[in-house]
Amino acid sequence: MQSRTPSILLRRLLLACAMACLTIGCDVPTSPSPTVAEADEVRIASLSPAMTATLVDLGFAAEIVARSPWCTDVPKGLPVVGDFREFDAERLLLVRPTHLVLQPPLSGIDPALVTFAAKEGIELVALPINRMEHVRSFVRAVGKLGLHGSRVQERMEALAQIPTVDARAPRAVVLVNAEPMLVAGSATYLTDLLPLVGIRNAMDREGWIECSHESLALLDADLLLGIAEHEEHRALLTRSLEAIPCKAAREGRVVVVVAGELLRPSTHALQAMEALKPVIDRALEARGAKR
Amino acid sequence: MTLRFCILVFVVLLLAFLRLCVGPQADSDGNIVLGLALPTAQTLQFRALSIAGAGAVGLLLALSGLALQALLRNPLASPFTLGVSSGASFGVACVLALAATTGLSTRAFGGEFTGALVGAALALGLVWILAKRASGRDAVALALAGVVLGGVMSSGAMLLEQIVPRGLRGDLLAWMAGRIPELPEFSTLLALWSIAIVGMLLVWRMAHVLDLLMLDDDEASAAGVRLVRTRVALFLIGGVLAAAAVSFAGPIGFVGLVAPHAARLFISHRHALLVPATALCGVIVLLGADLFRQALDLGTGRLPVGIITALVGGPFFLWMLSRSRRGGSEWNL
């Protein structure tokens, strides 16, 4: 019994191998690849959801030929060719991008990716996208790609018109996640965007801060703003913000919006922020909090 | 027995061959689909390097698991029992935190590879010292020190994740998922394979001693085993092999646990046979996982190899356990 098992296994493996060889023999790769780029065609592979959102907003959705798993602004049918840390060299070869846009991780761009891109003639556009000034740099870089009929100029002007922080503006807590309570701190793109709607960030710590209700109450903000990715998150954010033991919550100065585009640093966020302005004004003026 | 070894070698070759042939292709409509075809000159490089990387990591983790199961006389011991994985994660978190706070690339601080290596070495050193202070480095003390230190170092990594202002969560989580680089540097691969082969030869040379070590301490000593020396050697070999694998590919779980048991089940409990069989099983597990992740397309890109080994390795381990029980044999070393 003991000695028979390996023989059976071996026979099965040989059979599988023979079938694989037969399949390989029948499946000769088609050549040339149907996705070969034309001479002046711009084909962009994006490994950054924020960059994808900006490209789509600028009117370059058609130029995006590959994406990261997290890029939700483009059709899901586009091939996934990697994320911020890992790239799929074989799929990149097949989609033949002329440009690869990505946010470098903390470890910097993978040297293997740099070598690969140089060898394949792919231009790398690698920029951090944490602040609106980074978005501006990216739009500027996109403007140099030689694409026509876009909204690059329009968006550059809109980015230039983001006002600086007014020290007298009402202070807001910006909650982006309820459990745990995650708040946008200073040095984030959301803080950069708040002056567009006439408010400033009450949280002066840098980055994305996990907070308790008590610590948020101590900030004594004039407005509690929640930004939800989906409708189902809205109730969670509202409950968390209303539970903060502070004057703004007691007086109903709580605004929760479903605006996934505000959760990615992109030019798309500019319009979403502007659409928010009347809602925020109403919340502040109705309670007389606007100074 | 020779036939069984032939089967293992055949499976390794088959998986390597399939990995060479499986990959994305463009169909006539321009869609990218998974295909089975001989590699082109362009794709051969990626696939061959990926095979070399996966093979080395599988071999390292499997042998490390075998050495540590023998050292600790514990069938549940794996390369990560001694806190190597947590130590490496902590080292990587430190390097990422430095990069995040200074705005420099991690390469300015030696890179994640160095961070992982230093972290793993630190964990091994501390486990050794703690176990020695506790009870003179017996197996239980080593295992306990490893588990506790692993917990502390994991918490340290999470603490850094929380307190670094601009965040390192994404980077750290991606590193912890484990990956087989497609285009690793040749010198790194060479170093990895050198460590793997030297490690295998060293463990193989100790095969008879490892058989005797399965007895209790008194019997092993009576049979001429120098317990302390053997333990030091196994600790160093197991630790270094695991540290090399983790530094290269991140913490890939279950390989070091499953491979030695699969080899015991399929080949023998005798270490002279078990060492090469475990090495082959480790290579099979990693090559299989790498092949599987190429073939599995959920529309979200390739899954990290660490997820595949955990998803497949866990149930496989339970199957081996139930098979062992059904056969009336004890789940032992």
Coordinates of C-alpha atoms in Angstrom, one line a residue:
Chain A
M1 CA 0.0 0.0 0.0
Q2 CA 2.7 2.4 1.1
S3 CA 4.8 1.8 -2.1
R4 CA 1.8 2.1 -4.4
T5 CA 0.8 5.6 -3.5
P6 CA 3.9 7.3 -4.9
S7 CA 3.6 5.4 -8.2
I8 CA 0.0 6.6 -8.6
L9 CA 1.1 10.1 -7.7
L10 CA 3.9 9.9 -10.2
R11 CA 1.6 8.7 -12.9
R12 CA -0.8 11.5 -12.3
L13 CA 2.0 14.1 -12.3
L14 CA 3.3 12.7 -15.6
L15 CA -0.2 12.9 -17.0
A16 CA -0.6 16.5 -15.8
C17 CA 2.8 17.4 -17.3
A18 CA 2.0 15.9 -20.6
M19 CA -1.3 17.8 -20.7
A20 CA 0.5 21.0 -19.8
C21 CA 3.0 20.5 -22.6
L22 CA 0.2 19.7 -25.1
T23 CA -1.6 22.9 -24.0
I24 CA 1.6 24.9 -24.4
G25 CA 2.2 23.5 -27.8
C26 CA -1.3 24.6 -28.9
D27 CA -1.2 28.1 -27.3
V28 CA 1.4 30.0 -29.2
P29 CA 1.3 33.7 -28.0
T30 CA -0.2 36.1 -30.5
S31 CA 2.2 38.5 -32.0
P32 CA 2.4 41.4 -32.3
S33 CA 0.6 42.5 -29.2
P34 CA -2.6 44.5 -30.0
T35 CA -1.7 47.1 -27.4
V36 CA 1.5 48.5 -29.1
A37 CA 1.6 52.2 -28.6
E38 CA 1.6 54.5 -31.6
A39 CA 4.4 57.0 -32.0
D40 CA 2.9 60.1 -30.3
E41 CA 0.3 58.3 -28.3
V42 CA 0.2 59.0 -24.5
R43 CA -0.6 55.9 -22.6
I44 CA -0.6 56.3 -18.8
A45 CA -0.4 53.5 -16.2
S46 CA -1.3 54.9 -12.8
L47 CA -0.2 53.2 -9.6
S48 CA -1.8 56.0 -7.5
P49 CA -5.6 56.4 -6.8
A50 CA -5.1 60.2 -6.2
M51 CA -3.2 60.6 -9.4
T52 CA -5.8 58.6 -11.3
A53 CA -8.6 60.9 -9.8
T54 CA -6.7 64.0 -11.0
L55 CA -6.1 62.5 -14.4
V56 CA -9.8 61.7 -14.8
D57 CA -10.7 65.2 -13.6
L58 CA -8.4 66.7 -16.1
G59 CA -10.1 64.9 -18.9
F60 CA -7.5 62.2 -19.5
A61 CA -9.5 59.1 -18.6
A62 CA -9.1 57.7 -22.1
E63 CA -5.3 57.9 -21.8
I64 CA -5.2 55.7 -18.7
V65 CA -4.5 52.2 -19.8
A66 CA -3.6 50.5 -16.5
R67 CA -4.3 51.1 -12.8
S68 CA -3.6 50.1 -9.3
P69 CA -6.2 47.9 -7.4
W70 CA -7.2 51.0 -5.5
C71 CA -8.0 53.3 -8.5
T72 CA -11.8 53.6 -8.4
D73 CA -12.2 56.4 -10.8
V74 CA -11.5 54.3 -13.9
P75 CA -13.3 51.2 -15.2
K76 CA -12.6 48.0 -13.3
G77 CA -11.8 46.3 -16.6
L78 CA -8.5 48.1 -16.9
P79 CA -5.6 45.8 -16.0
V80 CA -4.0 46.1 -12.6
V81 CA -0.3 46.5 -13.0
G82 CA 0.8 47.0 -9.4
D83 CA 0.5 49.4 -6.4
F84 CA 2.8 51.8 -4.6
R85 CA 5.3 49.1 -3.6
E86 CA 5.1 46.4 -6.2
F87 CA 4.8 46.5 -10.0
D88 CA 3.8 43.7 -12.4
A89 CA 6.5 43.9 -15.1
E90 CA 4.8 41.4 -17.4
R91 CA 1.5 43.2 -17.4
L92 CA 3.3 46.5 -17.9
L93 CA 5.0 45.1 -20.9
L94 CA 1.7 44.1 -22.4
V95 CA -0.1 47.4 -21.9
R96 CA 2.9 49.3 -23.2
P97 CA 2.5 52.6 -21.3
T98 CA 4.4 55.6 -22.3
H99 CA 4.1 57.0 -18.8
L100 CA 3.9 55.5 -15.3
V101 CA 2.6 57.8 -12.6
L102 CA 3.1 56.8 -8.9
Q103 CA 3.5 58.1 -5.4
P104 CA 6.9 56.8 -4.1
P105 CA 6.6 54.8 -0.9
L106 CA 8.8 55.6 2.1
S107 CA 11.4 53.3 0.7
G108 CA 11.6 55.4 -2.4
I109 CA 11.0 54.2 -5.9
D110 CA 12.0 50.6 -6.4
P111 CA 15.4 50.7 -8.2
A112 CA 14.2 47.7 -10.3
L113 CA 11.2 49.8 -11.5
V114 CA 13.6 52.6 -12.5
T115 CA 15.8 50.2 -14.4
F116 CA 12.8 48.5 -16.0
A117 CA 11.2 51.8 -17.0
A118 CA 14.4 53.1 -18.5
K119 CA 14.9 49.9 -20.5
E120 CA 11.3 49.9 -21.8
G121 CA 11.3 53.6 -22.5
I122 CA 8.6 54.4 -20.0
E123 CA 8.7 57.8 -18.4
L124 CA 8.2 57.8 -14.7
V125 CA 6.3 60.5 -13.0
A126 CA 6.9 60.0 -9.3
L127 CA 5.6 62.6 -6.9
P128 CA 4.3 62.6 -3.3
I129 CA 0.6 63.5 -3.2
N130 CA 0.0 64.5 0.4
R131 CA -0.8 68.2 0.1
M132 CA -2.5 70.4 -2.5
E133 CA 0.8 71.8 -3.5
H134 CA 1.8 68.3 -4.5
V135 CA -1.4 68.0 -6.6
R136 CA -0.4 71.3 -8.3
S137 CA 3.1 69.8 -9.1
F138 CA 1.4 66.8 -10.6
V139 CA -1.0 68.8 -12.7
R140 CA 2.0 70.8 -13.9
A141 CA 3.8 67.6 -14.8
V142 CA 0.7 66.3 -16.6
G143 CA 0.6 69.6 -18.5
K144 CA 4.0 68.8 -19.9
L145 CA 2.9 65.5 -21.4
G146 CA 1.7 67.2 -24.5
L147 CA -2.0 66.2 -24.2
H148 CA -4.5 68.5 -25.7
G149 CA -8.1 69.6 -25.0
S150 CA -7.8 69.2 -21.3
R151 CA -8.7 71.2 -18.2
V152 CA -5.1 71.6 -17.1
Q153 CA -4.9 75.3 -17.3
E154 CA -8.3 75.7 -15.6
R155 CA -7.4 73.5 -12.7
M156 CA -4.0 75.2 -12.3
E157 CA -5.8 78.5 -11.9
A158 CA -8.2 76.9 -9.4
L159 CA -5.4 75.5 -7.4
A160 CA -3.6 78.8 -7.4
Q161 CA -6.7 80.5 -6.0
I162 CA -7.0 78.4 -2.9
P163 CA -6.9 81.0 -0.2
T164 CA -4.4 80.9 2.7
V165 CA -5.6 80.1 6.2
D166 CA -7.5 83.0 7.8
A167 CA -6.6 83.0 11.5
R168 CA -10.0 84.4 12.3
A169 CA -12.0 81.8 10.4
P170 CA -14.2 79.3 12.4
R171 CA -12.3 76.2 13.5
A172 CA -13.5 72.8 12.4
V173 CA -12.7 69.2 13.3
V174 CA -12.6 67.1 10.1
L175 CA -13.5 63.4 10.8
V176 CA -12.8 60.9 8.1
N177 CA -13.3 57.7 9.9
A178 CA -15.6 56.8 12.9
E179 CA -14.1 53.6 14.3
P180 CA -11.4 54.5 15.2
M181 CA -12.0 58.2 15.1
L182 CA -9.5 59.5 12.5
V183 CA -9.1 63.2 12.2
A184 CA -7.3 65.2 9.5
G185 CA -4.5 67.1 11.2
S186 CA -2.3 69.9 9.9
A187 CA 0.0 69.2 6.9
T188 CA -2.8 67.3 5.0
Y189 CA -4.5 68.2 1.8
L190 CA -7.8 68.6 3.6
T191 CA -6.4 71.3 5.8
D192 CA -5.2 73.0 2.6
L193 CA -8.7 72.8 1.2
L194 CA -10.6 74.1 4.2
P195 CA -10.0 77.9 3.5
L196 CA -12.0 77.3 0.3
V197 CA -15.1 77.0 2.5
G198 CA -14.1 79.7 4.9
I199 CA -13.0 77.5 7.8
R200 CA -9.7 76.3 9.3
N201 CA -8.5 73.1 11.0
A202 CA -8.9 72.9 14.8
M203 CA -6.4 70.1 15.0
D204 CA -2.9 71.4 14.9
R205 CA -1.1 68.1 15.1
E206 CA 0.5 66.9 11.9
G207 CA -0.9 64.1 9.8
W208 CA -3.9 61.8 10.4
I209 CA -4.6 61.6 14.1
E210 CA -6.6 58.9 15.9
C211 CA -8.5 60.7 18.6
S212 CA -11.0 60.1 21.4
H213 CA -14.2 62.0 22.0
E214 CA -12.7 63.7 25.0
S215 CA -9.7 64.9 23.2
L216 CA -11.8 66.3 20.4
A217 CA -14.1 68.1 22.9
L218 CA -11.0 69.9 24.2
L219 CA -10.4 71.4 20.8
D220 CA -13.7 73.3 21.3
A221 CA -14.3 73.6 17.5
D222 CA -16.9 75.8 15.9
L223 CA -17.9 73.1 13.4
L224 CA -17.8 69.3 13.3
L225 CA -17.3 68.1 9.8
G226 CA -17.5 64.4 8.7
I227 CA -16.5 63.2 5.3
A228 CA -17.9 59.7 4.4
E229 CA -16.8 57.5 1.5
H230 CA -20.2 55.9 1.2
E231 CA -23.8 56.5 2.3
E232 CA -23.5 53.7 4.9
H233 CA -20.6 55.5 6.7
R234 CA -22.7 58.7 7.1
A235 CA -24.7 57.4 10.1
L236 CA -21.5 56.2 11.9
L237 CA -19.7 59.5 11.4
T238 CA -22.8 61.5 12.5
R239 CA -23.2 59.4 15.6
S240 CA -19.5 59.9 16.5
L241 CA -19.5 63.6 15.9
E242 CA -22.7 64.2 17.8
A243 CA -21.3 62.2 20.8
I244 CA -18.4 64.7 21.2
P245 CA -19.2 66.5 24.4
C246 CA -18.7 70.1 23.1
K247 CA -20.7 73.2 22.3
A248 CA -20.7 72.6 18.5
A249 CA -22.3 69.2 18.9
R250 CA -24.9 70.4 21.4
E251 CA -25.8 73.3 19.1
G252 CA -26.1 71.0 16.1
R253 CA -23.1 72.4 14.2
V254 CA -22.4 69.0 12.7
V255 CA -22.1 68.5 9.0
V256 CA -21.6 65.1 7.5
V257 CA -21.3 64.7 3.7
V258 CA -20.8 61.7 1.5
A259 CA -18.0 62.8 -0.8
G260 CA -15.5 60.1 -1.6
E261 CA -13.7 62.5 -3.9
L262 CA -12.6 64.5 -0.8
L263 CA -10.9 61.4 0.6
R264 CA -8.2 61.5 -2.2
P265 CA -5.9 64.5 -2.8
S266 CA -6.9 65.5 -6.3
T267 CA -8.2 68.4 -8.4
H268 CA -11.6 66.7 -8.1
A269 CA -11.6 67.6 -4.4
L270 CA -11.7 71.3 -5.3
Q271 CA -15.1 71.1 -6.9
A272 CA -16.4 68.8 -4.1
M273 CA -15.2 71.4 -1.5
E274 CA -16.8 74.2 -3.3
A275 CA -20.1 72.3 -3.4
L276 CA -19.8 72.0 0.4
K277 CA -19.6 75.7 1.0
P278 CA -23.4 76.5 1.2
V279 CA -23.9 73.6 3.6
I280 CA -21.1 74.7 5.9
D281 CA -22.2 78.4 5.7
R282 CA -25.8 77.4 6.7
A283 CA -24.5 75.3 9.6
L284 CA -22.4 78.1 10.9
E285 CA -24.7 81.0 10.2
A286 CA -27.8 79.4 11.6
R287 CA -26.1 79.1 15.0
G288 CA -24.3 82.4 14.8
A289 CA -20.9 80.8 15.0
K290 CA -19.4 82.6 12.1
R291 CA -17.2 85.3 13.4
Chain B
M1 CA 12.3 6.1 -0.9
T2 CA 14.2 7.0 -4.0
L3 CA 11.0 7.1 -5.9
R4 CA 9.5 9.5 -3.4
F5 CA 12.5 11.8 -3.7
C6 CA 12.2 11.6 -7.4
I7 CA 8.6 12.7 -7.1
L8 CA 9.6 15.7 -5.0
V9 CA 12.3 16.7 -7.5
F10 CA 9.8 16.2 -10.3
V11 CA 7.3 18.4 -8.6
V12 CA 9.9 21.1 -8.1
L13 CA 10.8 20.9 -11.8
L14 CA 7.2 20.8 -12.9
L15 CA 6.3 23.9 -10.8
A16 CA 9.4 25.8 -12.0
F17 CA 8.5 24.9 -15.6
L18 CA 4.8 25.9 -15.1
R19 CA 6.0 29.2 -13.5
L20 CA 8.1 29.8 -16.6
C21 CA 5.1 29.2 -18.8
V22 CA 2.2 30.9 -16.8
G23 CA 1.8 34.6 -17.2
P24 CA -0.4 37.3 -18.6
Q25 CA -1.0 37.6 -22.3
A26 CA -2.9 39.9 -24.6
D27 CA -5.8 38.2 -26.4
S28 CA -7.0 39.2 -29.9
D29 CA -9.2 42.0 -28.4
G30 CA -6.3 43.5 -26.5
N31 CA -7.5 42.2 -23.1
I32 CA -5.0 40.9 -20.8
V33 CA -5.7 37.3 -19.9
L34 CA -3.8 34.6 -18.1
G35 CA -2.0 32.3 -20.6
L36 CA 0.1 29.2 -20.7
A37 CA 2.9 29.6 -23.2
L38 CA 6.7 29.4 -23.4
P39 CA 8.2 32.6 -22.1
T40 CA 9.5 35.2 -24.5
A41 CA 13.0 36.7 -24.3
Q42 CA 11.5 39.6 -22.4
T43 CA 9.4 37.6 -19.9
L44 CA 12.0 34.9 -19.3
Q45 CA 14.1 37.2 -17.1
F46 CA 11.2 38.1 -14.7
R47 CA 10.0 34.5 -14.4
A48 CA 13.4 33.0 -14.0
L49 CA 14.4 35.5 -11.3
S50 CA 11.1 35.0 -9.6
I51 CA 11.7 31.2 -9.5
A52 CA 15.2 31.7 -8.1
G53 CA 13.9 34.1 -5.4
A54 CA 10.9 31.9 -4.4
G55 CA 13.1 28.8 -4.4
A56 CA 15.7 30.4 -2.1
V57 CA 13.1 31.7 0.3
G58 CA 11.2 28.4 0.4
L59 CA 14.4 26.5 1.1
L60 CA 15.6 29.0 3.8
L61 CA 12.2 29.0 5.6
A62 CA 11.7 25.3 5.5
L63 CA 15.2 24.5 6.8
S64 CA 14.9 27.1 9.5
G65 CA 11.6 25.5 10.5
L66 CA 13.2 22.1 10.7
A67 CA 16.2 23.3 12.7
L68 CA 13.9 25.1 15.2
Q69 CA 11.5 22.2 15.5
A70 CA 14.4 20.0 16.4
L71 CA 15.9 22.6 18.8
L72 CA 12.7 23.3 20.6
R73 CA 11.4 19.7 20.3
N74 CA 8.1 21.3 19.4
P75 CA 6.1 20.4 16.3
L76 CA 4.6 23.9 16.2
A77 CA 7.9 25.7 16.1
S78 CA 8.5 27.7 13.0
P79 CA 11.0 30.3 11.9
F80 CA 8.9 32.9 13.6
T81 CA 8.7 31.2 17.0
L82 CA 11.9 32.9 18.0
G83 CA 10.6 36.3 17.2
V84 CA 12.5 36.7 14.0
S85 CA 9.5 37.9 12.1
S86 CA 8.5 40.4 14.7
G87 CA 12.1 41.6 15.1
A88 CA 12.4 42.1 11.4
S89 CA 9.0 44.0 11.3
F90 CA 10.2 46.2 14.1
G91 CA 13.5 46.9 12.3
V92 CA 11.6 47.8 9.1
A93 CA 9.2 50.0 11.1
C94 CA 12.2 51.9 12.6
V95 CA 13.7 52.5 9.1
L96 CA 10.3 53.6 7.8
A97 CA 9.7 55.9 10.7
L98 CA 13.1 57.5 10.2
A99 CA 12.3 58.0 6.5
A100 CA 8.8 59.4 7.3
T101 CA 10.1 61.9 9.9
T102 CA 13.2 63.1 8.0
G103 CA 11.6 63.1 4.5
L104 CA 14.5 61.0 3.2
S105 CA 14.2 57.6 1.5
T106 CA 14.7 54.5 3.6
R107 CA 17.8 53.8 1.6
A108 CA 19.5 56.7 3.5
F109 CA 19.2 54.5 6.5
G110 CA 20.3 51.3 4.9
G111 CA 17.0 50.3 3.4
E112 CA 14.3 47.9 4.6
F113 CA 16.6 45.0 4.0
T114 CA 19.1 46.2 6.5
G115 CA 16.3 47.2 8.9
A116 CA 14.8 43.7 8.7
L117 CA 18.2 42.0 9.1
V118 CA 19.2 44.1 12.1
G119 CA 15.8 43.7 13.7
A120 CA 15.9 39.9 13.2
A121 CA 19.4 39.7 14.6
L122 CA 18.4 41.8 17.6
A123 CA 15.5 39.6 18.3
L124 CA 17.6 36.5 18.1
G125 CA 20.2 38.0 20.4
L126 CA 17.7 39.1 23.0
V127 CA 15.9 35.7 22.9
W128 CA 19.2 34.0 23.5
I129 CA 20.1 36.2 26.5
L130 CA 16.6 36.1 28.0
A131 CA 16.5 32.3 27.7
K132 CA 19.9 32.0 29.3
R133 CA 19.0 34.1 32.2
A134 CA 15.8 32.2 32.7
S135 CA 16.9 28.6 32.7
G136 CA 20.1 28.1 30.9
R137 CA 18.7 28.0 27.3
D138 CA 16.5 25.0 27.5
A139 CA 13.9 24.5 24.8
V140 CA 10.9 25.8 26.8
A141 CA 12.7 29.0 27.9
L142 CA 13.8 29.7 24.3
A143 CA 10.3 29.2 22.9
L144 CA 8.8 31.4 25.7
A145 CA 11.4 34.1 25.3
G146 CA 10.8 34.1 21.5
V147 CA 7.0 34.3 21.8
V148 CA 7.1 37.1 24.4
L149 CA 9.8 39.1 22.7
G150 CA 7.9 38.7 19.4
G151 CA 4.8 40.2 21.0
V152 CA 6.8 43.1 22.4
M153 CA 8.5 43.8 19.1
S154 CA 5.2 43.6 17.2
S155 CA 3.7 46.1 19.7
G156 CA 6.8 48.3 19.1
A157 CA 6.2 48.3 15.4
M158 CA 2.5 49.2 15.9
L159 CA 3.5 52.0 18.3
L160 CA 5.7 53.5 15.6
E161 CA 2.9 53.1 13.2
Q162 CA 0.7 55.2 15.5
I163 CA 3.0 57.9 16.5
V164 CA 4.8 58.8 13.3
P165 CA 3.0 61.9 12.0
R166 CA 2.9 61.3 8.3
G167 CA 2.2 57.6 8.7
L168 CA 3.9 54.4 7.7
R169 CA 1.0 52.1 8.0
G170 CA 0.6 51.4 4.2
D171 CA 4.3 50.7 3.8
L172 CA 4.6 48.5 6.8
L173 CA 1.4 46.5 6.0
A174 CA 2.6 46.0 2.4
W175 CA 6.0 44.7 3.7
M176 CA 4.4 42.4 6.2
A177 CA 2.3 40.7 3.5
G178 CA 5.5 39.3 2.0
R179 CA 6.5 39.3 -1.6
I180 CA 8.8 37.6 -4.0
P181 CA 10.6 40.4 -6.0
E182 CA 10.5 39.8 -9.8
L183 CA 13.6 41.7 -10.5
P184 CA 15.9 41.2 -7.5
E185 CA 19.5 42.2 -7.7
F186 CA 21.7 39.3 -8.8
S187 CA 24.1 39.7 -5.9
T188 CA 21.2 39.5 -3.4
L189 CA 20.0 36.3 -5.0
L190 CA 23.5 34.9 -5.0
A191 CA 23.9 35.7 -1.3
L192 CA 20.6 34.2 -0.5
W193 CA 21.3 30.9 -2.3
S194 CA 24.8 30.8 -0.7
I195 CA 23.2 31.1 2.8
A196 CA 20.6 28.5 1.9
I197 CA 23.1 25.9 0.6
V198 CA 25.6 26.4 3.4
G199 CA 22.7 26.2 5.9
M200 CA 21.4 23.0 4.3
L201 CA 24.8 21.3 4.3
L202 CA 25.3 22.3 8.0
V203 CA 21.9 20.9 9.1
W204 CA 22.5 17.8 6.9
R205 CA 25.9 17.2 8.6
M206 CA 24.1 17.3 11.9
A207 CA 21.4 14.8 10.8
H208 CA 22.5 12.0 13.2
V209 CA 22.8 14.4 16.1
L210 CA 19.3 15.7 15.3
D211 CA 17.9 12.2 15.4
L212 CA 19.4 11.7 18.9
L213 CA 18.1 15.1 20.0
M214 CA 14.6 13.8 19.6
L215 CA 15.3 11.6 22.6
D216 CA 15.1 13.3 26.0
D217 CA 18.1 15.2 27.3
D218 CA 19.6 12.5 29.4
E219 CA 19.3 9.9 26.7
A220 CA 20.8 12.2 24.1
S221 CA 23.7 13.1 26.4
A222 CA 24.3 9.4 27.1
A223 CA 24.4 8.8 23.3
G224 CA 27.2 11.4 23.0
V225 CA 25.2 14.5 22.0
R226 CA 26.8 17.7 23.3
L227 CA 23.5 19.4 24.1
V228 CA 24.6 23.0 24.6
R229 CA 26.8 23.0 21.5
T230 CA 24.1 21.5 19.4
R231 CA 21.5 23.9 20.6
V232 CA 23.8 26.9 19.9
A233 CA 24.4 25.6 16.4
L234 CA 20.7 25.0 15.7
F235 CA 19.7 28.3 17.2
L236 CA 22.2 30.2 15.0
I237 CA 21.4 28.2 11.8
G238 CA 17.6 28.5 12.3
G239 CA 17.8 32.1 13.1
V240 CA 20.2 33.2 10.4
L241 CA 18.2 31.2 7.7
A242 CA 14.9 32.8 8.8
A243 CA 16.5 36.3 9.1
A244 CA 17.8 36.0 5.5
A245 CA 14.5 34.9 4.1
V246 CA 12.5 37.6 6.0
S247 CA 14.9 40.4 5.0
F248 CA 14.5 39.4 1.4
A249 CA 10.8 38.6 1.1
G250 CA 9.1 39.8 4.3
P251 CA 7.5 37.5 6.8
I252 CA 6.0 34.7 4.8
G253 CA 4.1 32.4 7.2
F254 CA 3.5 28.7 7.3
V255 CA 6.3 27.6 5.0
G256 CA 8.6 26.8 7.9
L257 CA 5.8 25.0 9.7
V258 CA 4.3 23.0 6.9
A259 CA 7.4 22.0 4.9
P260 CA 9.1 19.9 7.6
H261 CA 5.8 18.1 8.5
A262 CA 5.0 17.4 4.9
A263 CA 8.5 16.0 4.4
R264 CA 8.1 13.8 7.5
L265 CA 4.8 12.5 6.2
F266 CA 6.0 11.8 2.7
I267 CA 9.6 10.7 3.3
S268 CA 10.8 9.9 6.7
H269 CA 11.5 11.1 10.3
R270 CA 15.2 10.3 9.9
H271 CA 17.0 13.6 9.5
A272 CA 19.5 12.3 6.9
L273 CA 16.5 12.0 4.6
L274 CA 14.4 14.7 6.2
V275 CA 16.8 17.6 5.5
P276 CA 16.8 17.4 1.7
A277 CA 13.2 16.4 1.7
T278 CA 12.3 19.5 3.8
A279 CA 14.3 21.7 1.5
L280 CA 12.4 20.3 -1.5
C281 CA 9.1 20.7 0.2
G282 CA 9.9 24.3 1.1
V283 CA 10.7 25.1 -2.5
I284 CA 7.5 23.4 -3.6
V285 CA 5.4 25.4 -1.2
L286 CA 6.8 28.7 -2.3
L287 CA 6.9 27.9 -6.0
G288 CA 3.4 26.7 -5.8
A289 CA 2.2 29.8 -3.9
D290 CA 4.0 32.0 -6.4
L291 CA 2.5 30.1 -9.3
F292 CA -1.0 30.3 -7.7
R293 CA -0.8 34.1 -7.2
Q294 CA 0.1 34.5 -10.9
A295 CA -2.9 32.4 -11.9
L296 CA -5.4 33.9 -9.5
D297 CA -6.8 37.2 -10.8
L298 CA -9.5 38.7 -8.6
G299 CA -9.3 42.0 -10.5
T300 CA -7.2 43.5 -7.8
G301 CA -3.8 42.6 -9.0
R302 CA -1.6 39.7 -7.8
L303 CA -2.1 38.7 -4.1
P304 CA 0.9 38.9 -1.9
V305 CA 2.6 35.5 -1.6
G306 CA 2.3 35.6 2.2
I307 CA -1.5 35.6 1.9
I308 CA -1.4 32.6 -0.3
T309 CA 0.9 30.5 1.9
A310 CA -1.3 31.3 4.9
L311 CA -4.5 30.6 3.2
V312 CA -3.3 27.3 1.7
G313 CA -0.8 26.4 4.4
G314 CA -3.3 26.6 7.3
P315 CA -5.8 24.1 5.9
F316 CA -3.0 21.9 4.6
F317 CA -1.5 21.7 8.0
L318 CA -4.9 20.8 9.5
W319 CA -5.3 18.1 6.9
M320 CA -1.9 16.7 7.8
L321 CA -2.9 16.7 11.4
S322 CA -6.1 14.9 10.8
R323 CA -4.4 12.4 8.5
S324 CA -1.8 11.7 11.2
R325 CA -4.5 11.2 13.8
R326 CA -6.5 8.9 11.5
G327 CA -3.4 6.8 10.8
G328 CA -3.1 6.2 14.6
S329 CA 0.3 7.8 14.7
E330 CA 1.2 10.6 17.1
W331 CA 1.7 14.1 15.9
N332 CA 5.4 14.2 16.7
L333 CA 8.8 15.0 15.4

